[in-house]
């Protein structure tokens, strides 16, 4: 749906008042709903689950390599398209490799970039699926 709306926006089919209304809704949710959303994500997150992952050094290595690879890859590709490096690494890199929607909230909230949530959601869905396929292959080979 996000890609469909982006195509409508690029083709100038949408009237100006619809675009202005969408911008107003986005600003409202970023301004007033970010903190309640981060609080609910924080309440639902147990640190014990995260601690279990770090017990195995192989898991820690895979996490570090995935994060740095995602950030470096998006930095290099984003520079070809003249994207801002931090925003590119956040949305295309980290949000592709995080824990889905709640991970998007955590990454963008920590970076104070909640207005980029729509880009992060695209990255989480498409890039996350690709990352799972690649990671499954390497887990099968080396673990």
PDB file of C-alpha atoms in Angstrom:
ATOM      1  CA  UNK A   1       0.000   0.000   0.000  1.00  0.00           C
ATOM      2  CA  UNK A   2       2.847   2.399   0.778  1.00  0.00           C
ATOM      3  CA  UNK A   3       4.416   1.771  -2.631  1.00  0.00           C
ATOM      4  CA  UNK A   4       1.028   2.294  -4.326  1.00  0.00           C
ATOM      5  CA  UNK A   5       0.507   5.621  -2.538  1.00  0.00           C
ATOM      6  CA  UNK A   6       4.073   6.689  -3.393  1.00  0.00           C
ATOM      7  CA  UNK A   7       3.349   5.983  -7.078  1.00  0.00           C
ATOM      8  CA  UNK A   8       0.141   8.019  -6.855  1.00  0.00           C
ATOM      9  CA  UNK A   9       2.074  10.872  -5.285  1.00  0.00           C
ATOM     10  CA  UNK A  10       4.809  10.823  -7.938  1.00  0.00           C
ATOM     11  CA  UNK A  11       2.259  10.729 -10.759  1.00  0.00           C
ATOM     12  CA  UNK A  12       0.506  13.843  -9.331  1.00  0.00           C
ATOM     13  CA  UNK A  13      -2.903  12.126  -9.335  1.00  0.00           C
ATOM     14  CA  UNK A  14      -3.570  13.030  -5.706  1.00  0.00           C
ATOM     15  CA  UNK A  15      -5.026  16.497  -5.133  1.00  0.00           C
ATOM     16  CA  UNK A  16      -3.037  18.993  -3.070  1.00  0.00           C
ATOM     17  CA  UNK A  17      -5.537  18.962  -0.182  1.00  0.00           C
ATOM     18  CA  UNK A  18      -5.166  15.175   0.206  1.00  0.00           C
ATOM     19  CA  UNK A  19      -1.375  15.524   0.340  1.00  0.00           C
ATOM     20  CA  UNK A  20      -1.665  18.358   2.860  1.00  0.00           C
ATOM     21  CA  UNK A  21      -4.016  16.262   4.998  1.00  0.00           C
ATOM     22  CA  UNK A  22      -1.599  13.320   4.947  1.00  0.00           C
ATOM     23  CA  UNK A  23       1.269  15.588   5.993  1.00  0.00           C
ATOM     24  CA  UNK A  24      -0.853  16.975   8.826  1.00  0.00           C
ATOM     25  CA  UNK A  25      -1.731  13.478  10.065  1.00  0.00           C
ATOM     26  CA  UNK A  26       1.901  12.412   9.931  1.00  0.00           C
ATOM     27  CA  UNK A  27       2.998  15.459  11.927  1.00  0.00           C
ATOM     28  CA  UNK A  28       0.269  14.812  14.490  1.00  0.00           C
ATOM     29  CA  UNK A  29       1.285  11.196  15.051  1.00  0.00           C
ATOM     30  CA  UNK A  30       5.007  11.985  15.118  1.00  0.00           C
ATOM     31  CA  UNK A  31       4.469  14.860  17.559  1.00  0.00           C
ATOM     32  CA  UNK A  32       1.927  13.372  19.954  1.00  0.00           C
ATOM     33  CA  UNK A  33       2.023   9.602  19.576  1.00  0.00           C
ATOM     34  CA  UNK A  34       5.762   8.844  19.485  1.00  0.00           C
ATOM     35  CA  UNK A  35       6.296   8.801  23.243  1.00  0.00           C
ATOM     36  CA  UNK A  36       3.239   6.669  24.088  1.00  0.00           C
ATOM     37  CA  UNK A  37       4.302   4.256  21.346  1.00  0.00           C
ATOM     38  CA  UNK A  38       7.857   4.042  22.695  1.00  0.00           C
ATOM     39  CA  UNK A  39       6.539   3.513  26.232  1.00  0.00           C
ATOM     40  CA  UNK A  40       4.296   0.623  25.166  1.00  0.00           C
ATOM     41  CA  UNK A  41       7.133  -0.976  23.202  1.00  0.00           C
ATOM     42  CA  UNK A  42       9.385  -0.611  26.260  1.00  0.00           C
ATOM     43  CA  UNK A  43       6.806  -2.185  28.561  1.00  0.00           C
ATOM     44  CA  UNK A  44       6.379  -5.137  26.226  1.00  0.00           C
ATOM     45  CA  UNK A  45      10.120  -5.755  25.878  1.00  0.00           C
ATOM     46  CA  UNK A  46      11.811  -8.048  28.365  1.00  0.00           C
ATOM     47  CA  UNK A  47      15.545  -7.687  28.767  1.00  0.00           C
ATOM     48  CA  UNK A  48      15.865 -11.387  29.583  1.00  0.00           C
ATOM     49  CA  UNK A  49      15.089 -12.241  25.955  1.00  0.00           C
ATOM     50  CA  UNK A  50      17.870  -9.944  24.782  1.00  0.00           C
ATOM     51  CA  UNK A  51      20.292 -11.306  27.375  1.00  0.00           C
ATOM     52  CA  UNK A  52      19.755 -14.882  26.143  1.00  0.00           C
ATOM     53  CA  UNK A  53      20.979 -13.885  22.682  1.00  0.00           C
ATOM     54  CA  UNK A  54      24.291 -12.546  23.962  1.00  0.00           C
ATOM     55  CA  UNK A  55      25.245 -15.756  25.773  1.00  0.00           C
ATOM     56  CA  UNK A  56      26.455 -17.369  22.545  1.00  0.00           C
ATOM     57  CA  UNK A  57      29.434 -15.508  20.971  1.00  0.00           C
ATOM     58  CA  UNK A  58      28.402 -16.684  17.498  1.00  0.00           C
ATOM     59  CA  UNK A  59      25.087 -14.844  17.868  1.00  0.00           C
ATOM     60  CA  UNK A  60      26.904 -11.677  18.889  1.00  0.00           C
ATOM     61  CA  UNK A  61      29.213 -11.966  15.877  1.00  0.00           C
ATOM     62  CA  UNK A  62      26.278 -12.415  13.490  1.00  0.00           C
ATOM     63  CA  UNK A  63      24.522  -9.396  15.016  1.00  0.00           C
ATOM     64  CA  UNK A  64      27.577  -7.152  14.731  1.00  0.00           C
ATOM     65  CA  UNK A  65      28.362  -8.235  11.157  1.00  0.00           C
ATOM     66  CA  UNK A  66      24.713  -7.806  10.115  1.00  0.00           C
ATOM     67  CA  UNK A  67      24.430  -4.300  11.578  1.00  0.00           C
ATOM     68  CA  UNK A  68      27.744  -3.080  10.177  1.00  0.00           C
ATOM     69  CA  UNK A  69      27.081  -4.720   6.813  1.00  0.00           C
ATOM     70  CA  UNK A  70      23.621  -3.187   6.573  1.00  0.00           C
ATOM     71  CA  UNK A  71      24.928   0.234   7.537  1.00  0.00           C
ATOM     72  CA  UNK A  72      27.945   0.118   5.228  1.00  0.00           C
ATOM     73  CA  UNK A  73      25.932  -1.249   2.295  1.00  0.00           C
ATOM     74  CA  UNK A  74      23.277   1.432   2.587  1.00  0.00           C
ATOM     75  CA  UNK A  75      25.923   4.128   3.060  1.00  0.00           C
ATOM     76  CA  UNK A  76      27.653   3.128  -0.171  1.00  0.00           C
ATOM     77  CA  UNK A  77      24.501   2.642  -2.243  1.00  0.00           C
ATOM     78  CA  UNK A  78      22.871   5.731  -0.744  1.00  0.00           C
ATOM     79  CA  UNK A  79      25.876   7.865  -1.684  1.00  0.00           C
ATOM     80  CA  UNK A  80      25.333   6.870  -5.325  1.00  0.00           C
ATOM     81  CA  UNK A  81      21.820   8.360  -5.122  1.00  0.00           C
ATOM     82  CA  UNK A  82      22.941  11.354  -2.997  1.00  0.00           C
ATOM     83  CA  UNK A  83      20.939  10.290   0.063  1.00  0.00           C
ATOM     84  CA  UNK A  84      21.755  11.689   3.454  1.00  0.00           C
ATOM     85  CA  UNK A  85      24.085   9.129   5.082  1.00  0.00           C
ATOM     86  CA  UNK A  86      22.520   8.987   8.559  1.00  0.00           C
ATOM     87  CA  UNK A  87      18.944   8.764   7.297  1.00  0.00           C
ATOM     88  CA  UNK A  88      19.906   6.150   4.728  1.00  0.00           C
ATOM     89  CA  UNK A  89      21.718   4.008   7.268  1.00  0.00           C
ATOM     90  CA  UNK A  90      18.823   4.326   9.719  1.00  0.00           C
ATOM     91  CA  UNK A  91      15.917   3.538   7.424  1.00  0.00           C
ATOM     92  CA  UNK A  92      17.410   1.262   4.813  1.00  0.00           C
ATOM     93  CA  UNK A  93      20.121  -0.324   6.951  1.00  0.00           C
ATOM     94  CA  UNK A  94      19.157  -0.586  10.601  1.00  0.00           C
ATOM     95  CA  UNK A  95      15.402  -0.789  10.110  1.00  0.00           C
ATOM     96  CA  UNK A  96      15.927  -3.634   7.658  1.00  0.00           C
ATOM     97  CA  UNK A  97      17.940  -5.568  10.224  1.00  0.00           C
ATOM     98  CA  UNK A  98      16.004  -4.822  13.415  1.00  0.00           C
ATOM     99  CA  UNK A  99      13.055  -6.520  15.097  1.00  0.00           C
ATOM    100  CA  UNK A 100      10.288  -5.284  12.811  1.00  0.00           C
ATOM    101  CA  UNK A 101       7.837  -2.523  13.717  1.00  0.00           C
ATOM    102  CA  UNK A 102       8.889  -2.238  17.347  1.00  0.00           C
ATOM    103  CA  UNK A 103      12.531  -2.162  16.258  1.00  0.00           C
ATOM    104  CA  UNK A 104      11.686   0.671  13.865  1.00  0.00           C
ATOM    105  CA  UNK A 105      10.219   2.630  16.758  1.00  0.00           C
ATOM    106  CA  UNK A 106      13.322   1.956  18.857  1.00  0.00           C
ATOM    107  CA  UNK A 107      15.825   2.915  16.125  1.00  0.00           C
ATOM    108  CA  UNK A 108      14.008   6.002  14.898  1.00  0.00           C
ATOM    109  CA  UNK A 109      13.057   7.096  18.405  1.00  0.00           C
ATOM    110  CA  UNK A 110      16.654   6.875  19.587  1.00  0.00           C
ATOM    111  CA  UNK A 111      17.798   8.879  16.557  1.00  0.00           C
ATOM    112  CA  UNK A 112      14.953  11.413  16.874  1.00  0.00           C
ATOM    113  CA  UNK A 113      13.825  10.647  13.314  1.00  0.00           C
ATOM    114  CA  UNK A 114      10.271   9.376  13.859  1.00  0.00           C
ATOM    115  CA  UNK A 115       9.055  11.253  10.770  1.00  0.00           C
ATOM    116  CA  UNK A 116      10.824   8.618   8.677  1.00  0.00           C
ATOM    117  CA  UNK A 117       8.577   5.799   9.893  1.00  0.00           C
ATOM    118  CA  UNK A 118       7.013   5.152   6.478  1.00  0.00           C
ATOM    119  CA  UNK A 119      10.453   4.557   4.940  1.00  0.00           C
ATOM    120  CA  UNK A 120      11.434   2.359   7.858  1.00  0.00           C
ATOM    121  CA  UNK A 121       8.301   0.252   7.405  1.00  0.00           C
ATOM    122  CA  UNK A 122       9.090  -0.339   3.739  1.00  0.00           C
ATOM    123  CA  UNK A 123      12.613  -1.320   4.674  1.00  0.00           C
ATOM    124  CA  UNK A 124      11.427  -3.630   7.449  1.00  0.00           C
ATOM    125  CA  UNK A 125       9.046  -5.503   5.189  1.00  0.00           C
ATOM    126  CA  UNK A 126      11.050  -5.846   1.990  1.00  0.00           C
ATOM    127  CA  UNK A 127      14.607  -5.720   3.319  1.00  0.00           C
ATOM    128  CA  UNK A 128      13.791  -7.829   6.343  1.00  0.00           C
ATOM    129  CA  UNK A 129      12.479 -10.629   4.151  1.00  0.00           C
ATOM    130  CA  UNK A 130      15.598 -10.528   2.001  1.00  0.00           C
ATOM    131  CA  UNK A 131      17.830 -10.482   5.100  1.00  0.00           C
ATOM    132  CA  UNK A 132      16.043 -13.538   6.503  1.00  0.00           C
ATOM    133  CA  UNK A 133      16.708 -15.499   3.324  1.00  0.00           C
ATOM    134  CA  UNK A 134      20.397 -14.535   3.300  1.00  0.00           C
ATOM    135  CA  UNK A 135      20.849 -15.178   7.026  1.00  0.00           C
ATOM    136  CA  UNK A 136      19.132 -18.580   6.745  1.00  0.00           C
ATOM    137  CA  UNK A 137      21.612 -19.603   4.099  1.00  0.00           C
ATOM    138  CA  UNK A 138      24.634 -18.577   6.182  1.00  0.00           C
ATOM    139  CA  UNK A 139      23.232 -20.083   9.397  1.00  0.00           C
ATOM    140  CA  UNK A 140      22.806 -23.374   7.548  1.00  0.00           C
ATOM    141  CA  UNK A 141      26.352 -23.249   6.214  1.00  0.00           C
ATOM    142  CA  UNK A 142      28.289 -22.203   9.304  1.00  0.00           C
ATOM    143  CA  UNK A 143      26.254 -23.067  12.406  1.00  0.00           C
TER     144      UNK A 143
END
